[in-house]
Coordinates of N, CA and C in Angstrom, one line a residue:
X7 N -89.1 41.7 105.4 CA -87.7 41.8 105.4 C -87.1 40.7 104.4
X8 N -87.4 39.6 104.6 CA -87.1 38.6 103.6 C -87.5 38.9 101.7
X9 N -88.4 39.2 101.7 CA -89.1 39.7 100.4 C -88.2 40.7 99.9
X10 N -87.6 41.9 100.4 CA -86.9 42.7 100.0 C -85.3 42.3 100.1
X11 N -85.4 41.3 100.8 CA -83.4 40.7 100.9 C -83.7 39.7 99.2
X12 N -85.2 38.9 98.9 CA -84.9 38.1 97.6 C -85.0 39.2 96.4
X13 N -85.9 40.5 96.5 CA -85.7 41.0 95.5 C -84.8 41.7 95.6
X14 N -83.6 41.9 96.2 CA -82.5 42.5 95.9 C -81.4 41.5 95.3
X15 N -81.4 40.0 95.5 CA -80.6 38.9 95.1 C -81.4 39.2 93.5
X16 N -82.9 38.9 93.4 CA -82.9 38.9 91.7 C -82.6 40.0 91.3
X17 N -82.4 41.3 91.4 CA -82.2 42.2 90.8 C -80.8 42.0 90.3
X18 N -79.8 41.5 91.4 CA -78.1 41.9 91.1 C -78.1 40.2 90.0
X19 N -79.4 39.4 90.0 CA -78.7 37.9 89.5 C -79.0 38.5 87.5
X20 N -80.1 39.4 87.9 CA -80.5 40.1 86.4 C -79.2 40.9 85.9
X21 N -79.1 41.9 86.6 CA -77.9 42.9 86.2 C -76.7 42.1 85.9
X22 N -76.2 41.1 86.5 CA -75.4 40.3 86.3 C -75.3 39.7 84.9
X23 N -76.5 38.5 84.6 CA -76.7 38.4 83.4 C -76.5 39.0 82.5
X24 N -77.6 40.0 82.3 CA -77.6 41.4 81.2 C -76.1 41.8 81.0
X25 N -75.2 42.0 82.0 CA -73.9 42.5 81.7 C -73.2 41.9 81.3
X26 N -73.3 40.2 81.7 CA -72.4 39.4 80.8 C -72.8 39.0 79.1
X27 N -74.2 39.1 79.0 CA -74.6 39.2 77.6 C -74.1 40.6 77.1
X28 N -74.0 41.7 77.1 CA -73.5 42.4 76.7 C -72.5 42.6 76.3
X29 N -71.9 42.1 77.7 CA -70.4 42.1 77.2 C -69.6 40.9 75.9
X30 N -70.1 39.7 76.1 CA -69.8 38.7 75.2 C -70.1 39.2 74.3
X31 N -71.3 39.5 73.7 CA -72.2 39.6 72.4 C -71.2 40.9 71.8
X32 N -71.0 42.1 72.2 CA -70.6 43.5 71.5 C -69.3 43.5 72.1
X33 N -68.7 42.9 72.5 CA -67.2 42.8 72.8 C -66.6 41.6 72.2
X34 N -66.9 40.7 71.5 CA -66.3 40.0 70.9 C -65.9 40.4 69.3
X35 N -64.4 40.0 69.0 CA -64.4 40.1 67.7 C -64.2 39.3 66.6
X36 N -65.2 39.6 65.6 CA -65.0 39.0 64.4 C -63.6 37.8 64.3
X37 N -64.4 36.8 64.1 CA -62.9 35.4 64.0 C -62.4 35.8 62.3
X38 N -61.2 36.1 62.0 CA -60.6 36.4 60.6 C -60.6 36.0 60.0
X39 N -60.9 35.6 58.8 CA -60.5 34.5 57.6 C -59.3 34.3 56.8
X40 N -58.6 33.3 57.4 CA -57.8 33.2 56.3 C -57.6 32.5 55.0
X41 N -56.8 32.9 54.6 CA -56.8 32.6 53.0 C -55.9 31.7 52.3
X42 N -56.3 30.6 51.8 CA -55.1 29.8 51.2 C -55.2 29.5 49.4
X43 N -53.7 30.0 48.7 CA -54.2 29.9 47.9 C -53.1 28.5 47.1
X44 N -53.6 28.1 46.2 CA -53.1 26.9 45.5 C -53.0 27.1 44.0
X45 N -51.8 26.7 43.4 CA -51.3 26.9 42.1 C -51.5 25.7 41.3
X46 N -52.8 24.8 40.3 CA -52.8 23.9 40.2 C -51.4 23.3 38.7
X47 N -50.1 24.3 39.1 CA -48.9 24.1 37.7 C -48.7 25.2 37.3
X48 N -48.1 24.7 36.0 CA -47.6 25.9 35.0 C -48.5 26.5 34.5
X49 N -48.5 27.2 33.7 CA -50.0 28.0 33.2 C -50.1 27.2 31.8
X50 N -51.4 27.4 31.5 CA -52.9 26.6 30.8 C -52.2 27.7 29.4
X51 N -51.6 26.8 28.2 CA -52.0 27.1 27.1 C -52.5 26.1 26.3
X52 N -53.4 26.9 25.3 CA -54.2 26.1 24.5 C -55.1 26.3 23.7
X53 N -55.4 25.8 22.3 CA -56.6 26.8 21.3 C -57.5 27.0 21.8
X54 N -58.5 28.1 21.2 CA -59.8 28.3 21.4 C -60.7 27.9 20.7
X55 N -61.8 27.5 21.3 CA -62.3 26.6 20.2 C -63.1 27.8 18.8
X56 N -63.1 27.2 17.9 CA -63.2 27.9 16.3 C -62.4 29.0 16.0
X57 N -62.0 29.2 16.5 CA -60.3 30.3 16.5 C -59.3 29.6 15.5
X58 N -58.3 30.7 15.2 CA -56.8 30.3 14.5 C -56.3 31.1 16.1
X59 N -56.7 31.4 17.3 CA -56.0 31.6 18.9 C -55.9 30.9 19.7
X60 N -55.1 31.3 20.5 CA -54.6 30.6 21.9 C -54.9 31.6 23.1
X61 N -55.3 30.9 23.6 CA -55.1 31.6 25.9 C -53.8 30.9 26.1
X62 N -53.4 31.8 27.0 CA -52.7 31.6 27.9 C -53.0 32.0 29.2
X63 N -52.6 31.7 30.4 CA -53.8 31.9 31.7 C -52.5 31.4 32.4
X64 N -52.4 32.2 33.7 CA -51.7 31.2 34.8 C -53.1 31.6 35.8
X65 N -53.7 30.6 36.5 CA -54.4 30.4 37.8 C -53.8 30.1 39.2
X66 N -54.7 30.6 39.9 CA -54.4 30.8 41.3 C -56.0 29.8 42.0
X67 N -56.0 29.3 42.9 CA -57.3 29.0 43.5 C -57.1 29.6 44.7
X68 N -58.3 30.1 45.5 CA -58.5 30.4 46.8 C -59.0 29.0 47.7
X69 N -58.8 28.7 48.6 CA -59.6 28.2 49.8 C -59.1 28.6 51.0
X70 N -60.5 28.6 51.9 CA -60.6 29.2 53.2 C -59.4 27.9 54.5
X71 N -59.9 26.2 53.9 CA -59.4 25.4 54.8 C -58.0 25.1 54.6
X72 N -57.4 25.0 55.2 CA -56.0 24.2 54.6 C -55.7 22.9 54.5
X73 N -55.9 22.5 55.1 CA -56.5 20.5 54.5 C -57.2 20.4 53.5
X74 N -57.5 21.4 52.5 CA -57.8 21.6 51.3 C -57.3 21.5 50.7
X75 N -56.1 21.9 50.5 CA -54.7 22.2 50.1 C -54.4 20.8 49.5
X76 N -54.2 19.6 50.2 CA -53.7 18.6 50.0 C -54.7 17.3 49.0
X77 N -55.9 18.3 49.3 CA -57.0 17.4 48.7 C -56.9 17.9 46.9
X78 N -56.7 19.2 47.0 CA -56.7 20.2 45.3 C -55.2 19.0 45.3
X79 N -53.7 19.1 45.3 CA -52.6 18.4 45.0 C -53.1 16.8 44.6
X80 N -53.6 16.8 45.8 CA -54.1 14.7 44.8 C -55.3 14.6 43.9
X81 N -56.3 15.6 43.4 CA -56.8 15.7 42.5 C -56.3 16.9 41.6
X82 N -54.6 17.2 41.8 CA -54.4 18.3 40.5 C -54.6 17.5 38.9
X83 N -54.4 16.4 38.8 CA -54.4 15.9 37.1 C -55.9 16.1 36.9
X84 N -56.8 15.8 37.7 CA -58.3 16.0 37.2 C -58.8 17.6 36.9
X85 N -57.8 18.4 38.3 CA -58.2 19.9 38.0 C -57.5 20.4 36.5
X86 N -56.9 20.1 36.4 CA -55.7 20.4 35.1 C -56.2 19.9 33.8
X87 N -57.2 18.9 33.8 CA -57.8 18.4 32.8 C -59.0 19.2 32.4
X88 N -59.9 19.3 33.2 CA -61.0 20.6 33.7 C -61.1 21.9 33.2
X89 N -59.6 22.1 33.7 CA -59.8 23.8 33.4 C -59.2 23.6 31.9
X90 N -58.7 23.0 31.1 CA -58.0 22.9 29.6 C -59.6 22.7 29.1
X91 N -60.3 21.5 29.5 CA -61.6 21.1 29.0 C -62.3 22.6 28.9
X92 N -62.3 23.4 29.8 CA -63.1 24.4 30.0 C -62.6 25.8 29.1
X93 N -61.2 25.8 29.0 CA -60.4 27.0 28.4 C -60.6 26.4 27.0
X94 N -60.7 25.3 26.6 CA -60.7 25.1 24.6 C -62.5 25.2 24.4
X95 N -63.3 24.9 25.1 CA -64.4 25.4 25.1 C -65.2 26.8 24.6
X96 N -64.3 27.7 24.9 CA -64.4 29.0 24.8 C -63.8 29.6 23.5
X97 N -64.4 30.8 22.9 CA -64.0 31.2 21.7 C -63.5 33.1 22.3
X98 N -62.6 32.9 21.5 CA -61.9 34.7 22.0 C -63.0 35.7 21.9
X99 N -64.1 36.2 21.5 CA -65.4 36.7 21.8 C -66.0 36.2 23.2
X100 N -65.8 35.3 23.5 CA -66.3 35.0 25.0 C -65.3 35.2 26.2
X101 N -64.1 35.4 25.9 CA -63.2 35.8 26.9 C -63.0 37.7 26.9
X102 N -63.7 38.2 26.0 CA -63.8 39.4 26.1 C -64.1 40.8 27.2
X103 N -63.2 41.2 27.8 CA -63.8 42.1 28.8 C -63.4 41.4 30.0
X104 N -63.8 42.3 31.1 CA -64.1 41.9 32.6 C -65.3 41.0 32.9
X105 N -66.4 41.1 31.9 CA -67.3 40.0 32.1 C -66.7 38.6 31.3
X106 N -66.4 38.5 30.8 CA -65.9 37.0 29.9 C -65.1 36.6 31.1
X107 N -64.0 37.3 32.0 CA -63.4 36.4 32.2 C -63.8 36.4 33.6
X108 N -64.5 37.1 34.1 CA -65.6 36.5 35.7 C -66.5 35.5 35.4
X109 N -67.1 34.9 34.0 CA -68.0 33.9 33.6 C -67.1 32.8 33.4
X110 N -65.7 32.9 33.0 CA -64.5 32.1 33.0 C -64.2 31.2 34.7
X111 N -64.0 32.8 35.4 CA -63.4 32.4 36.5 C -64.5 31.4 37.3
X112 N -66.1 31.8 37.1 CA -66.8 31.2 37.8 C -67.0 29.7 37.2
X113 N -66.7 29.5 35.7 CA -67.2 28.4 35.5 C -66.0 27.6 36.0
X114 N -64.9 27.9 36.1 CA -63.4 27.2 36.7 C -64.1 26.7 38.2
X115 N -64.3 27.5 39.0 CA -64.6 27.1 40.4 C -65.8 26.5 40.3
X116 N -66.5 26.6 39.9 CA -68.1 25.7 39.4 C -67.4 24.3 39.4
X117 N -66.8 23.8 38.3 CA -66.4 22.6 37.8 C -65.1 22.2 38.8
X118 N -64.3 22.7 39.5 CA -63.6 22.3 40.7 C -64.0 21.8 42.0
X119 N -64.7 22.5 42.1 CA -66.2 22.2 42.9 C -66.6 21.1 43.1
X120 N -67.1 21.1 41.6 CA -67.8 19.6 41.5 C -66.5 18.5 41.4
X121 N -65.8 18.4 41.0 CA -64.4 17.2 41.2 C -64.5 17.0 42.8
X122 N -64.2 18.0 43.7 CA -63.9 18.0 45.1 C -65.4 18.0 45.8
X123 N -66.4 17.8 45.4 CA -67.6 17.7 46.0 C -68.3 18.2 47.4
X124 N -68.0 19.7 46.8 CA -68.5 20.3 47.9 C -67.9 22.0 47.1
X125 N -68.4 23.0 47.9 CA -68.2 23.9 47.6 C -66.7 24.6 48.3
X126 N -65.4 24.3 48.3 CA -64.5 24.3 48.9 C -63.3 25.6 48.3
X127 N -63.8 25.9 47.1 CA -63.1 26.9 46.2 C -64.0 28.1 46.3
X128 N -63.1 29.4 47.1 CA -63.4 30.6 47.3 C -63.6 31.4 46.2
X129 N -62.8 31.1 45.4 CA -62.5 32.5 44.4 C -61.5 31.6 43.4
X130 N -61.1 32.3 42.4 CA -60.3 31.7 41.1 C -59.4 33.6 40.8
X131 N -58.4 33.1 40.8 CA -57.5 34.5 40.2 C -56.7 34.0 39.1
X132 N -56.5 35.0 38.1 CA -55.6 34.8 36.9 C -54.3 35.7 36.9
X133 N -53.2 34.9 37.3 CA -51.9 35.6 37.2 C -51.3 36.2 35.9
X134 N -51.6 35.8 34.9 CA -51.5 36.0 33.8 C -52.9 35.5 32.6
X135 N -53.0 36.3 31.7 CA -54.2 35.9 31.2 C -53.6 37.0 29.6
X136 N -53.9 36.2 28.5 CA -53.3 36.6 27.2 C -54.1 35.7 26.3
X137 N -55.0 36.2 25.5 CA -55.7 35.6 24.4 C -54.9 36.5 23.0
X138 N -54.7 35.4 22.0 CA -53.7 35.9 20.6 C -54.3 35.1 19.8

């Protein structure tokens, strides 16, 4: 009698378990990400290098933190220096197409990155973007 009163307590202590893993595990949802984005100024003009051209570029940055936010604003003169360093760099043949300016965008967040020392920049968007 005893033997069959404990294995009826382990059975319901199993079923119990198992249901609450289940339930946590496949009933929980996805935590969202949000998205913050940051304007390091006015937009980037400036020659290209071996060109008689100019870019013109307005940027956007992504980050996931928002105390991020405050960190990009007291390092904006270094980001602003960076991305000019990085935009006269380039020759109008290399900004060409959808690939020139994803090798653009990556090298922006690459080198912001490294200023902010850590990988804290999601994505790079161009609000306006005009090579002449």
């Amino acid at each position: 009698m005893k033997n069959n009163i404990i294995i009826i307590i382990l059975i319901v202590v199993i079923i119990a378990f198992g249901s609450a893993f289940f339930f946590f595990n496949y009933n929980s949802k996805p935590a969202k990400i949000v998205y913050y984005n940051y304007s390091p100024g006015s937009e980037f003009i400036t020659n290209l290098k071996g060109d008689d051209k100019f870019i013109k570029a307005g940027i956007e940055l992504e980050v996931t933190d928002k105390n991020v936010l405050k960190e990009l604003s007291d390092q904006n003169p270094k980001i602003r220096d960076a991305i000019i360093q990085i935009l006269r760099n380039e020759t109008a043949q290399d900004l060409e197409g959808s690939e020139g300016q994803a090798k653009l965008q990556n090298q922006i967040k690459s080198q912001i990155n490294k200023i902010l020392g850590a990988n804290k920049i999601t994505n790079v968007y161009f609000d306006d973007f005009i090579v002449q």
